[in-house]
Structures are given as structure tokens and as C-alpha cells.
């Protein structure tokens, strides 16, 4: 068939044939959709058609933007799988002159949510629909079923719902791990929080590994068995599963590969964005913050090597029951994970309120249940908690999670205390426990803090025996005036 005969036959078009883009195209094609493809380096179009997409009648190549657009059914749907940032704007500018009112542009990269909000509004003014969607699950997910988190212009959702839900991962109950997230940048916001939680989960696992390795002297093979065991219970998840496999993987010389990898973590920025958003909104998302900073500290390798020669610490070795302590670590990990997700949900709740988005929290847990990097049995429990009580204030207050933190608490405290005694850093375990203790405190020492602020800056305070919103100033030294500072918030 001539290319012109294929005009207006594609259900969707995809620009950006890097590995994620290619795999999404093949996934869509496998699900019976006709997909047009285009790439800035045009030779990649034919490379793809002649290689990975060979034999797929329903994958069509465009060798110019005009040819690509002509292949699309109306209303046209153009999905961008390109690098986040300016590149997305450049491609929007490239396709825009070829589109008409009611057509749709979708950005499936890891864009920063304010950019998605800006693009949704800007394109709506031109009559073009826009979706910014998180796509999680890496290469394999994109090919076999990712978790897809779309947000943007709500009018766009019916146009791609069938395609997205068909290609998305499915939960064990058969539900698609893809649903409408919300307005403007909501989809990318949720993906950003997903990535922040991913950072937190990874850091918790790394702390458990270091405790077993340096605290208990366990070998990678021994830890492999521990993670294999953990993956059969409450911690059953993709990240525990890959950790199990990583620990057993041998280098060419037969030694465990993991021990030959330099201990400096990389990061592309989505965890940092989560921390920044938490600070902006005033939500104590401490665990993700610690996870980001732990990566930063790990990256200061040369400085740490120097410091390790100058700063001494305890040499205390673990002398108790090792098997029991491994179980303590498992429980500390589970309880800390609950705090991390509780904090992530606190952040999403605040963001929804601040931006006027209508987020479905149970639906988000369902989207993360399968396909994505943080997929786990645990997310099924979060979904159940929101199904039971859609307006749940905090996950920590749900009956199931209350029972788990109650059951794990003694172990959690033993692990943090023992780590401190042994001089092994556990920033994520410790901040989770500290948050838990802070959150369940009726009274914190902020009374003293308010007194200090009022003492040096006349910043005023509220009193326990007066209604909220009534502010007082005391002349603490007898030399200050009666005038208080204004109560503005930054
Ligand atoms: C996913 C991942 C992915 C992310 C990588 C790398 O959901 O598939 O979150 O989107 O880009 O995990 O992230 P870092 O380089 O920041 O670790």
C-alpha cells in the first residue's frame, strides 16, 4: 500500500523513538492500534520500521512532520516521548501549525508539573487539547504494560482512554493501572511524587542492606535469601524483587557485582522536585527529603574518603540474635515505608487543595499497584484504605496501617537505636520514626520556639487558654517595646 493510502488511518502518532517511545509504539500496535511514528533524526524512523517494528503492518513511518501528521485520524493525537524541558516546547511548536481545533498533544516524558500546567493553559487558548502523563515502569513496563498517570485538559481524556487503558499494566484483579488523575499538571505531579516515593523505597532498602552487611556481617548471598523471603510477604514489591536478584548477580570474576559498583548515586531531579514542592507547600515529607540528601552525600565520594580517615566512630559489633534482628529490620522497613507513603499522600492532598485539582487518592494507589517501579502488594492496602474512607486524613490513621505500625514499633525502635550505637547511618529509618513520634505528639516544643521568636523579633504567639487566631506579644526583657511584628507568612 502506498503511503498516501495510509493517510488518516493512524489512531495515534508518537514522536521520539528512543527506547521508551519504541516500546510504547510496539505495545500500542500489539493491542491493535495503528500508530504513526516520527523522529527528529529521521533515519531512526526507517531503522525502527526495519528492525524492532519489522512485520508490524499497523506501525507507519512519517519522514517529515507533514507526512507524519497526514497519517493521523481526526481528531489527531500526537504523543511526545522526548526529553523533558525545552525540547517538549520545541516539538509543540513544530506540530502546532499542522493541527486544528480539537486535536490533542500528549507529553509522556518526566516533565516538571508547572510546565505541564503552563502548556495545558497555553494550548487550550488555541483550541488544542493537552495531556501531560507520567509513564512508569522503565523499558519493560513501556513494552508490556506501564503505569500511566494522565492529567491536563479533562476534555482530552475520552480521546485516549481506550488506548491508554489497553496498553497499561493490569492489577491482579484485572483493573488498568491508568485512570484520569486531574487537571493541568496533576498527572505529572503524581508521577513526580511516585518518583519521590521510589527514592524513599530505594533508600530504605539500601539502609536495610547496609545494616545486614556492616552491622551483621552478612554476605550478598545470605542477603539474597533474606530479600527472597521478604518478597513473599507484606513487603512483596518490584524493588525488593530486583534487590533479591541484584544481590545474587555475579561479576565476570565470580564476585558479587553489587560490591564492585562505586557508591555514588545519580539522580535526574524528580526526587528533588518532590522535596521542593513539599517545602513550598509546608508539608513535612521528611523521608523523601532524606533520600534525596543521602544520594547527595553519597556523591561526595572524595570528601567522604578523606573524612573517613579523620573522623572516628564506634566500632561496636552486633552481639545479639542475628535472625531476630533481621526480622526487626524487616519490620522497621515496613513501618518506615508506611510513613513515607503517608507523607507522599499528605503532599498530594495539599497540592490538590492548593492547585484546585480533584485527585482520586484510591485511584492513584490503583495506578501504582502495577506496572510502575513502586508497584507492590502494599499499594493494594492503600487502595483499600481509601475505598473504605475516601476522605481519610492520613494513612497512619487507617486501621490496617495503625495495626502494622503498632506491631512493628518495638522492632523499629530497636533498629534505629542499634544503628546509632553501631555508627551506621540510617537517615530514612530514623526520620520515619521521628516523624511518627512527632505526628502522634499532642504537644511539641514549638511553644518554646514561639517564645524565642517573640523574644528576639516580637513575632507574637498564641496562648493555650485563648482562642486560636488571637496573638500576644510579651516584653521579655523589660527593655523592648509593646509593638509586635506583622504576622506575614513567606
Ligand atoms: C519510572 C522511573 C523513571 C525515572 C528513573 C530514574 O517510573 O519508570 O521513575 O521515570 O526516570 O527511575 O530516576 P533517577 O535518575 O532520578 O533515579
Short mmCIF file of C-alpha atoms and ligand atoms in Angstrom, two decimals:
data_model
loop_
_atom_site.label_atom_id
_atom_site.label_comp_id
_atom_site.label_asym_id
_atom_site.label_seq_id
_atom_site.Cartn_x
_atom_site.Cartn_y
_atom_site.Cartn_z
CA UNK A 1 0.00 0.00 0.00
CA UNK A 2 1.28 3.49 -0.90
CA UNK A 3 1.91 5.84 1.99
CA UNK A 4 -0.89 8.14 0.68
CA UNK A 5 -3.39 5.25 1.03
CA UNK A 6 -2.49 5.10 4.66
CA UNK A 7 -3.34 8.75 5.27
CA UNK A 8 -5.68 9.35 8.18
CA UNK A 9 -5.55 5.72 9.32
CA UNK A 10 -3.41 6.00 12.46
CA UNK A 11 -5.19 6.02 15.82
CA UNK A 12 -2.30 7.90 17.39
CA UNK A 13 1.10 9.29 16.41
CA UNK A 14 4.25 9.12 18.50
CA UNK A 15 7.30 11.36 18.19
CA UNK A 16 10.56 10.28 19.82
CA UNK A 17 11.91 6.84 19.03
CA UNK A 18 14.25 6.35 21.97
CA UNK A 19 13.73 3.11 23.88
CA UNK A 20 10.61 4.21 25.85
CA UNK A 21 8.97 5.61 22.70
CA UNK A 22 9.72 2.50 20.64
CA UNK A 23 8.37 0.19 23.32
CA UNK A 24 5.16 2.18 23.74
CA UNK A 25 4.58 2.05 19.97
CA UNK A 26 5.02 -1.74 19.92
CA UNK A 27 2.73 -2.09 22.95
CA UNK A 28 0.03 0.00 21.22
CA UNK A 29 0.48 -1.97 17.99
CA UNK A 30 0.20 -5.28 19.87
CA UNK A 31 -3.08 -4.01 21.29
CA UNK A 32 -4.47 -3.50 17.78
CA UNK A 33 -3.95 0.26 17.40
CA UNK A 34 -2.44 1.78 14.27
CA UNK A 35 0.46 4.03 15.24
CA UNK A 36 2.31 6.64 13.16
CA UNK A 37 5.88 7.40 14.18
CA UNK A 38 8.29 10.28 13.67
CA UNK A 39 11.72 11.16 15.00
CA UNK A 40 13.86 14.30 14.79
CA UNK A 41 16.73 12.25 13.36
CA UNK A 42 14.57 10.96 10.53
CA UNK A 43 16.81 7.96 9.70
CA UNK A 44 15.68 6.45 13.02
CA UNK A 45 12.16 6.08 11.60
CA UNK A 46 13.26 3.58 8.96
CA UNK A 47 15.72 1.95 11.37
CA UNK A 48 12.77 1.29 13.66
CA UNK A 49 10.43 0.11 10.88
CA UNK A 50 13.09 -2.26 9.54
CA UNK A 51 14.19 -3.58 12.90
CA UNK A 52 12.08 -3.61 16.10
CA UNK A 53 8.80 -2.86 14.26
CA UNK A 54 9.52 -5.20 11.33
CA UNK A 55 6.40 -7.10 10.31
CA UNK A 56 4.01 -4.69 12.06
CA UNK A 57 1.55 -3.56 9.37
CA UNK A 58 -0.03 -1.15 11.85
CA UNK A 59 3.12 0.88 12.50
CA UNK A 60 3.50 3.64 9.90
CA UNK A 61 6.50 5.91 9.40
CA UNK A 62 6.46 9.64 8.73
CA UNK A 63 9.65 11.06 7.19
CA UNK A 64 8.63 14.68 7.63
CA UNK A 65 6.30 16.33 10.09
CA UNK A 66 3.78 16.88 7.28
CA UNK A 67 3.83 13.23 6.24
CA UNK A 68 3.52 12.16 9.88
CA UNK A 69 0.54 14.42 10.61
CA UNK A 70 -1.20 13.31 7.40
CA UNK A 71 -1.19 9.71 8.68
CA UNK A 72 -3.35 10.59 11.71
CA UNK A 73 -7.10 10.12 12.06
CA UNK A 74 -9.03 13.19 13.23
CA UNK A 75 -9.09 14.42 15.93
CA UNK A 76 -5.35 13.92 15.76
CA UNK A 77 -3.48 12.59 18.77
CA UNK A 78 0.26 13.28 18.89
CA UNK A 79 2.25 11.78 21.75
CA UNK A 80 5.71 13.17 22.54
CA UNK A 81 8.26 10.83 24.11
CA UNK A 82 11.13 13.30 24.17
CA UNK A 83 13.48 14.73 26.78
CA UNK A 84 11.75 16.87 29.41
CA UNK A 85 12.35 20.62 29.30
CA UNK A 86 12.70 22.93 26.30
CA UNK A 87 12.64 20.02 23.86
CA UNK A 88 8.95 19.48 24.65
CA UNK A 89 8.20 23.13 23.83
CA UNK A 90 10.20 22.84 20.61
CA UNK A 91 8.15 19.84 19.46
CA UNK A 92 4.89 21.52 20.43
CA UNK A 93 5.94 24.46 18.25
CA UNK A 94 6.82 22.05 15.45
CA UNK A 95 3.48 20.21 15.36
CA UNK A 96 1.18 23.08 16.28
CA UNK A 97 0.95 24.71 12.81
CA UNK A 98 -0.21 21.34 11.41
CA UNK A 99 -3.00 20.76 13.94
CA UNK A 100 -6.57 22.04 14.08
CA UNK A 101 -9.02 22.79 16.89
CA UNK A 102 -9.85 19.72 18.97
CA UNK A 103 -6.59 17.89 18.20
CA UNK A 104 -4.56 16.59 21.11
CA UNK A 105 -0.89 16.72 22.13
CA UNK A 106 0.32 14.33 24.85
CA UNK A 107 3.64 14.63 26.68
CA UNK A 108 4.70 11.26 28.11
CA UNK A 109 8.10 12.34 29.49
CA UNK A 110 9.08 13.22 33.05
CA UNK A 111 8.14 16.91 32.70
CA UNK A 112 8.05 19.24 35.66
CA UNK A 113 4.40 19.82 36.58
CA UNK A 114 4.39 23.66 36.33
CA UNK A 115 5.49 23.29 32.68
CA UNK A 116 2.55 20.96 32.05
CA UNK A 117 0.13 23.41 33.68
CA UNK A 118 1.54 26.22 31.53
CA UNK A 119 1.31 24.14 28.32
CA UNK A 120 -2.25 22.93 29.09
CA UNK A 121 -3.44 26.53 29.50
CA UNK A 122 -1.48 27.91 26.56
CA UNK A 123 -2.78 25.24 24.18
CA UNK A 124 -6.36 25.49 25.47
CA UNK A 125 -6.32 29.13 24.35
CA UNK A 126 -5.56 27.87 20.83
CA UNK A 127 -8.29 25.21 20.96
CA UNK A 128 -5.74 22.38 21.23
CA UNK A 129 -6.16 19.75 23.95
CA UNK A 130 -3.16 18.78 26.07
CA UNK A 131 -2.27 15.88 28.34
CA UNK A 132 0.86 15.58 30.46
CA UNK A 133 1.18 12.00 31.56
CA UNK A 134 3.52 10.12 33.84
CA UNK A 135 4.62 6.79 32.37
CA UNK A 136 6.38 4.48 34.79
CA UNK A 137 7.90 1.06 34.54
CA UNK A 138 11.04 1.58 32.52
CA UNK A 139 11.66 -0.14 29.18
CA UNK A 140 9.98 -3.38 30.14
CA UNK A 141 6.93 -1.56 31.50
CA UNK A 142 6.53 0.50 28.35
CA UNK A 143 6.65 -2.67 26.24
CA UNK A 144 4.45 -4.99 28.37
CA UNK A 145 2.30 -2.61 30.43
CA UNK A 146 3.34 0.58 32.21
CA UNK A 147 1.53 2.54 34.86
CA UNK A 148 0.12 5.62 33.12
CA UNK A 149 -0.87 8.77 35.04
CA UNK A 150 -2.56 11.28 32.71
CA UNK A 151 -3.61 14.81 33.65
CA UNK A 152 -4.25 18.03 31.78
CA UNK A 153 -7.33 19.15 29.86
CA UNK A 154 -10.19 16.87 31.03
CA UNK A 155 -11.82 17.08 27.57
CA UNK A 156 -8.83 15.15 26.20
CA UNK A 157 -9.29 12.05 28.35
CA UNK A 158 -12.10 10.37 26.32
CA UNK A 159 -9.90 10.63 23.21
CA UNK A 160 -7.13 8.41 24.59
CA UNK A 161 -8.77 6.50 27.41
CA UNK A 162 -9.22 3.30 25.38
CA UNK A 163 -5.65 3.33 24.06
CA UNK A 164 -4.03 4.12 27.41
CA UNK A 165 -6.09 1.65 29.42
CA UNK A 166 -5.48 -1.10 26.85
CA UNK A 167 -1.69 -0.72 26.95
CA UNK A 168 -1.40 -0.12 30.71
CA UNK A 169 -0.46 -2.76 33.27
CA UNK A 170 -3.34 -4.57 34.97
CA UNK A 171 -3.75 -5.24 38.68
CA UNK A 172 -4.24 -8.86 39.84
CA UNK A 173 -8.00 -8.07 39.73
CA UNK A 174 -7.70 -7.02 36.08
CA UNK A 175 -8.09 -3.24 36.59
CA UNK A 176 -6.00 -0.99 34.32
CA UNK A 177 -3.18 0.87 36.10
CA UNK A 178 -4.26 4.04 34.33
CA UNK A 179 -7.02 6.47 35.08
CA UNK A 180 -7.60 10.19 34.79
CA UNK A 181 -5.59 11.92 37.50
CA UNK A 182 -6.77 15.51 37.31
CA UNK A 183 -6.47 18.97 35.80
CA UNK A 184 -3.42 20.80 34.43
CA UNK A 185 -0.11 19.38 35.72
CA UNK A 186 -1.79 16.86 38.06
CA UNK A 187 -0.62 13.80 36.10
CA UNK A 188 3.00 14.90 36.12
CA UNK A 189 2.68 15.95 39.76
CA UNK A 190 1.54 12.45 40.71
CA UNK A 191 4.39 10.94 38.68
CA UNK A 192 6.81 13.26 40.48
CA UNK A 193 5.52 12.07 43.86
CA UNK A 194 5.72 8.49 42.58
CA UNK A 195 9.39 9.07 41.82
CA UNK A 196 9.96 10.71 45.22
CA UNK A 197 8.43 7.66 46.88
CA UNK A 198 10.61 5.49 44.64
CA UNK A 199 13.66 7.34 46.02
CA UNK A 200 12.37 6.70 49.57
CA UNK A 201 11.74 2.99 49.00
CA UNK A 202 15.18 2.57 47.43
CA UNK A 203 16.90 4.38 50.32
CA UNK A 204 15.08 2.23 52.90
CA UNK A 205 16.18 -0.92 51.10
CA UNK A 206 19.76 0.38 50.94
CA UNK A 207 19.76 1.06 54.68
CA UNK A 208 18.48 -2.46 55.39
CA UNK A 209 21.28 -3.80 53.17
CA UNK A 210 23.97 -1.75 54.94
CA UNK A 211 22.72 -2.86 58.36
CA UNK A 212 22.85 -6.51 57.33
CA UNK A 213 26.21 -6.12 55.61
CA UNK A 214 28.13 -3.89 58.03
CA UNK A 215 26.13 -4.49 61.22
CA UNK A 216 25.54 -8.24 60.97
CA UNK A 217 28.40 -9.15 58.62
CA UNK A 218 26.12 -10.92 56.13
CA UNK A 219 27.24 -11.81 52.60
CA UNK A 220 25.32 -10.80 49.45
CA UNK A 221 24.23 -14.42 49.03
CA UNK A 222 22.83 -14.50 52.57
CA UNK A 223 21.05 -11.20 51.97
CA UNK A 224 19.70 -12.54 48.68
CA UNK A 225 17.85 -15.20 50.69
CA UNK A 226 16.53 -12.61 53.14
CA UNK A 227 15.13 -10.44 50.33
CA UNK A 228 13.69 -13.53 48.63
CA UNK A 229 11.89 -14.34 51.88
CA UNK A 230 10.71 -10.74 52.36
CA UNK A 231 9.30 -10.75 48.85
CA UNK A 232 6.82 -13.46 49.78
CA UNK A 233 5.07 -11.37 52.44
CA UNK A 234 3.97 -7.84 53.32
CA UNK A 235 6.98 -6.31 51.52
CA UNK A 236 6.28 -8.11 48.23
CA UNK A 237 7.23 -5.50 45.62
CA UNK A 238 9.20 -4.89 42.45
CA UNK A 239 12.06 -3.09 44.25
CA UNK A 240 12.50 -5.89 46.83
CA UNK A 241 12.39 -8.42 43.98
CA UNK A 242 15.12 -6.71 41.93
CA UNK A 243 17.24 -6.24 45.08
CA UNK A 244 16.99 -10.00 45.66
CA UNK A 245 18.25 -10.61 42.13
CA UNK A 246 20.95 -7.91 42.23
CA UNK A 247 22.45 -9.42 45.41
CA UNK A 248 22.87 -12.78 43.72
CA UNK A 249 24.32 -11.42 40.47
CA UNK A 250 27.99 -12.26 39.93
CA UNK A 251 30.65 -10.20 38.17
CA UNK A 252 32.85 -11.76 35.47
CA UNK A 253 35.32 -12.88 38.15
CA UNK A 254 32.57 -14.58 40.15
CA UNK A 255 32.41 -11.96 42.91
CA UNK A 256 29.07 -10.23 43.70
CA UNK A 257 28.73 -7.42 41.14
CA UNK A 258 26.98 -5.12 43.63
CA UNK A 259 30.14 -4.93 45.74
CA UNK A 260 32.17 -3.78 42.72
CA UNK A 261 29.91 -0.79 42.00
CA UNK A 262 31.08 2.66 43.10
CA UNK A 263 28.94 4.04 45.93
CA UNK A 264 27.90 7.36 44.35
CA UNK A 265 24.23 7.74 43.46
CA UNK A 266 22.96 9.61 40.42
CA UNK A 267 19.64 11.42 40.14
CA UNK A 268 17.73 13.16 37.39
CA UNK A 269 15.78 15.54 39.62
CA UNK A 270 12.26 14.24 40.20
CA UNK A 271 13.00 13.39 43.87
CA UNK A 272 14.44 16.86 44.35
CA UNK A 273 11.31 18.40 42.78
CA UNK A 274 9.19 16.45 45.26
CA UNK A 275 11.24 17.84 48.15
CA UNK A 276 10.99 21.37 46.77
CA UNK A 277 7.23 21.07 46.35
CA UNK A 278 6.94 19.74 49.93
CA UNK A 279 8.88 22.75 51.24
CA UNK A 280 6.80 25.12 49.11
CA UNK A 281 3.54 23.67 50.41
CA UNK A 282 4.79 23.29 54.00
CA UNK A 283 4.27 19.53 54.16
CA UNK A 284 6.82 17.51 56.21
CA UNK A 285 7.84 14.97 53.57
CA UNK A 286 10.95 14.14 55.56
CA UNK A 287 11.70 10.67 54.25
CA UNK A 288 11.89 11.63 50.59
CA UNK A 289 13.99 14.64 51.63
CA UNK A 290 16.43 12.34 53.43
CA UNK A 291 16.51 10.01 50.45
CA UNK A 292 17.48 12.88 48.13
CA UNK A 293 20.12 14.17 50.56
CA UNK A 294 21.50 10.65 51.02
CA UNK A 295 22.12 10.50 47.28
CA UNK A 296 23.85 13.91 47.51
CA UNK A 297 26.05 12.72 50.40
CA UNK A 298 26.92 9.54 48.53
CA UNK A 299 28.03 11.64 45.56
CA UNK A 300 30.62 13.42 47.77
CA UNK A 301 32.84 10.36 47.50
CA UNK A 302 36.28 12.02 47.65
CA UNK A 303 35.34 14.15 50.64
CA UNK A 304 33.94 11.11 52.46
CA UNK A 305 37.10 9.13 51.82
CA UNK A 306 39.13 11.95 53.40
CA UNK A 307 36.70 12.30 56.32
CA UNK A 308 36.72 8.56 56.96
CA UNK A 309 40.42 8.84 57.82
CA UNK A 310 39.92 11.72 60.25
CA UNK A 311 36.55 11.26 61.94
CA UNK A 312 36.30 8.21 64.13
CA UNK A 313 33.15 6.46 65.34
CA UNK A 314 32.10 3.42 67.34
CA UNK A 315 33.48 0.01 66.46
CA UNK A 316 30.61 -1.69 68.27
CA UNK A 317 29.75 -5.04 66.70
CA UNK A 318 26.30 -6.58 66.93
CA UNK A 319 26.21 -9.15 69.69
CA UNK A 320 22.55 -10.20 69.85
CA UNK A 321 20.39 -12.71 67.97
CA UNK A 322 21.07 -12.05 64.27
CA UNK A 323 17.98 -13.81 62.96
CA UNK A 324 15.77 -11.83 65.31
CA UNK A 325 17.49 -8.61 64.22
CA UNK A 326 16.90 -9.37 60.56
CA UNK A 327 13.21 -9.63 61.40
CA UNK A 328 13.49 -6.31 63.28
CA UNK A 329 14.94 -4.75 60.11
CA UNK A 330 12.05 -6.11 58.04
CA UNK A 331 9.55 -4.57 60.42
CA UNK A 332 11.45 -1.26 60.56
CA UNK A 333 11.40 -1.19 56.76
CA UNK A 334 7.67 -1.85 56.61
CA UNK A 335 6.79 0.76 59.25
CA UNK A 336 9.10 3.36 57.64
CA UNK A 337 7.52 2.65 54.27
CA UNK A 338 4.10 3.36 55.73
CA UNK A 339 5.35 6.74 56.98
CA UNK A 340 6.85 7.51 53.57
CA UNK A 341 3.59 6.81 51.72
CA UNK A 342 1.61 8.67 54.39
CA UNK A 343 3.86 11.69 53.79
CA UNK A 344 3.51 11.36 50.00
CA UNK A 345 -0.27 11.29 50.31
CA UNK A 346 -0.18 14.32 52.67
CA UNK A 347 1.73 16.16 49.95
CA UNK A 348 -0.71 15.20 47.18
CA UNK A 349 -3.67 16.24 49.36
CA UNK A 350 -2.13 19.66 49.99
CA UNK A 351 -1.15 20.10 46.34
CA UNK A 352 -4.70 19.24 45.24
CA UNK A 353 -6.08 21.85 47.59
CA UNK A 354 -3.56 24.50 46.62
CA UNK A 355 -3.93 24.00 42.85
CA UNK A 356 -7.66 23.23 42.83
CA UNK A 357 -7.19 19.73 41.42
CA UNK A 358 -9.70 16.96 42.07
CA UNK A 359 -7.49 13.99 42.85
CA UNK A 360 -8.81 10.49 43.44
CA UNK A 361 -6.45 9.06 46.06
CA UNK A 362 -7.67 5.47 45.85
CA UNK A 363 -7.35 5.68 42.05
CA UNK A 364 -3.75 6.83 42.41
CA UNK A 365 -2.94 3.78 44.58
CA UNK A 366 -4.58 1.62 41.92
CA UNK A 367 -2.44 3.21 39.17
CA UNK A 368 0.68 2.47 41.23
CA UNK A 369 -0.47 -1.07 42.10
CA UNK A 370 1.01 -2.50 38.90
CA UNK A 371 3.41 -1.60 36.09
CA UNK A 372 5.41 1.10 37.86
CA UNK A 373 8.68 0.99 39.80
CA UNK A 374 6.98 1.20 43.23
CA UNK A 375 4.40 -1.49 42.42
CA UNK A 376 3.66 -3.66 45.43
CA UNK A 377 1.13 -5.63 47.40
CA UNK A 378 1.28 -2.76 49.90
CA UNK A 379 -0.40 -0.39 47.41
CA UNK A 380 -3.42 -2.69 47.39
CA UNK A 381 -3.75 -1.94 51.12
CA UNK A 382 -3.60 1.81 50.44
CA UNK A 383 -6.32 1.43 47.80
CA UNK A 384 -8.43 -0.50 50.32
CA UNK A 385 -7.91 2.23 52.95
CA UNK A 386 -9.20 4.93 50.57
CA UNK A 387 -12.05 2.73 49.35
CA UNK A 388 -13.15 2.36 52.96
CA UNK A 389 -12.77 6.06 53.70
CA UNK A 390 -12.26 8.35 50.67
CA UNK A 391 -11.67 11.37 52.92
CA UNK A 392 -9.07 9.64 55.13
CA UNK A 393 -6.89 12.45 56.58
CA UNK A 394 -3.75 10.38 56.97
CA UNK A 395 -2.82 6.81 56.08
CA UNK A 396 -1.29 6.37 59.54
CA UNK A 397 -4.82 6.64 60.98
CA UNK A 398 -6.27 3.81 58.89
CA UNK A 399 -7.00 0.67 60.97
CA UNK A 400 -4.76 -1.62 58.94
CA UNK A 401 -1.76 0.71 58.92
CA UNK A 402 -2.28 1.52 62.62
CA UNK A 403 -2.13 -2.18 63.39
CA UNK A 404 1.10 -2.59 61.36
CA UNK A 405 2.94 0.39 62.88
CA UNK A 406 1.78 -0.79 66.32
CA UNK A 407 3.05 -4.32 65.67
CA UNK A 408 6.37 -3.12 64.18
CA UNK A 409 7.11 -0.32 66.59
CA UNK A 410 9.38 -2.10 69.08
CA UNK A 411 11.49 -3.56 66.26
CA UNK A 412 11.65 -0.16 64.54
CA UNK A 413 12.96 1.49 67.72
CA UNK A 414 15.50 -1.31 68.28
CA UNK A 415 16.82 -0.94 64.73
CA UNK A 416 17.24 2.84 64.94
CA UNK A 417 18.82 2.65 68.42
CA UNK A 418 21.16 -0.18 67.42
CA UNK A 419 22.21 1.64 64.23
CA UNK A 420 23.06 4.77 66.18
CA UNK A 421 25.08 2.68 68.67
CA UNK A 422 26.95 0.97 65.84
CA UNK A 423 27.52 4.23 63.94
CA UNK A 424 25.69 3.03 60.82
CA UNK A 425 23.74 5.83 59.10
CA UNK A 426 20.00 5.17 58.77
CA UNK A 427 18.58 8.56 57.79
CA UNK A 428 15.35 7.19 56.30
CA UNK A 429 14.57 4.71 59.11
CA UNK A 430 15.32 7.40 61.71
CA UNK A 431 13.38 10.22 60.11
CA UNK A 432 10.37 7.95 59.65
CA UNK A 433 10.37 7.01 63.31
CA UNK A 434 10.92 10.61 64.40
CA UNK A 435 8.07 11.76 62.18
CA UNK A 436 5.85 9.05 63.63
CA UNK A 437 6.66 10.21 67.16
CA UNK A 438 6.13 13.85 66.19
CA UNK A 439 2.83 13.18 64.42
CA UNK A 440 1.45 11.30 67.44
CA UNK A 441 2.55 14.07 69.88
CA UNK A 442 -0.24 16.15 71.33
CA UNK A 443 2.31 18.72 72.44
CA UNK A 444 5.60 19.56 70.71
CA UNK A 445 8.21 22.05 71.93
CA UNK A 446 7.06 24.73 69.48
CA UNK A 447 5.78 26.72 72.47
CA UNK A 448 9.40 27.46 73.34
CA UNK A 449 10.16 28.22 69.71
CA UNK A 450 7.32 30.76 69.60
CA UNK A 451 8.64 32.32 72.82
CA UNK A 452 12.09 32.63 71.22
CA UNK A 453 10.62 34.24 68.08
CA UNK A 454 8.65 36.67 70.16
CA UNK A 455 11.67 37.38 72.41
CA UNK A 456 14.05 38.40 69.64
CA UNK A 457 11.69 39.64 66.97
CA UNK A 458 8.30 40.42 68.54
CA UNK A 459 6.78 37.79 66.22
CA UNK A 460 3.91 37.10 68.68
CA UNK A 461 2.42 33.81 69.89
CA UNK A 462 -0.98 32.25 70.57
CA UNK A 463 -1.89 31.08 74.08
CA UNK A 464 -3.29 27.72 75.22
CA UNK A 465 -6.01 29.47 77.25
CA UNK A 466 -7.18 31.84 74.49
CA UNK A 467 -8.97 31.21 71.16
CA UNK A 468 -6.85 30.40 68.09
CA UNK A 469 -6.02 33.44 65.99
CA UNK A 470 -5.54 35.79 68.95
CA UNK A 471 -1.89 36.84 69.06
CA UNK A 472 0.14 38.10 72.02
CA UNK A 473 3.45 39.83 72.46
CA UNK A 474 5.44 39.98 75.67
CA UNK A 475 8.13 42.49 76.56
CA UNK A 476 10.51 39.70 77.67
CA UNK A 477 13.47 41.84 78.77
CA UNK A 478 11.68 44.90 80.06
CA UNK A 479 13.59 46.95 77.52
CA UNK A 480 11.63 46.07 74.37
CA UNK A 481 8.58 47.99 73.20
CA UNK A 482 4.94 46.92 73.01
CA UNK A 483 4.89 46.84 69.21
CA UNK A 484 4.72 43.40 67.63
CA UNK A 485 5.99 42.44 64.17
CA UNK A 486 3.48 41.74 61.40
CA UNK A 487 2.35 38.12 61.04
CA UNK A 488 3.04 37.66 57.32
CA UNK A 489 3.97 34.18 56.07
CA UNK A 490 6.61 33.58 53.46
C1 LIG B 1 9.88 5.18 36.36
C2 LIG B 1 11.15 5.84 36.88
C3 LIG B 1 11.80 6.73 35.88
C4 LIG B 1 13.00 7.51 36.41
C5 LIG B 1 14.16 6.65 36.73
C6 LIG B 1 15.45 7.42 37.04
O1 LIG B 1 8.87 5.44 36.98
O2 LIG B 1 9.95 4.43 35.39
O3 LIG B 1 10.80 6.64 37.98
O4 LIG B 1 10.83 7.65 35.47
O5 LIG B 1 13.39 8.42 35.46
O6 LIG B 1 13.87 5.81 37.77
O7 LIG B 1 15.31 8.31 38.09
P1 LIG B 1 16.62 8.91 38.81
O8 LIG B 1 17.69 9.01 37.78
O9 LIG B 1 16.23 10.26 39.33
O10 LIG B 1 16.97 7.92 39.87
#
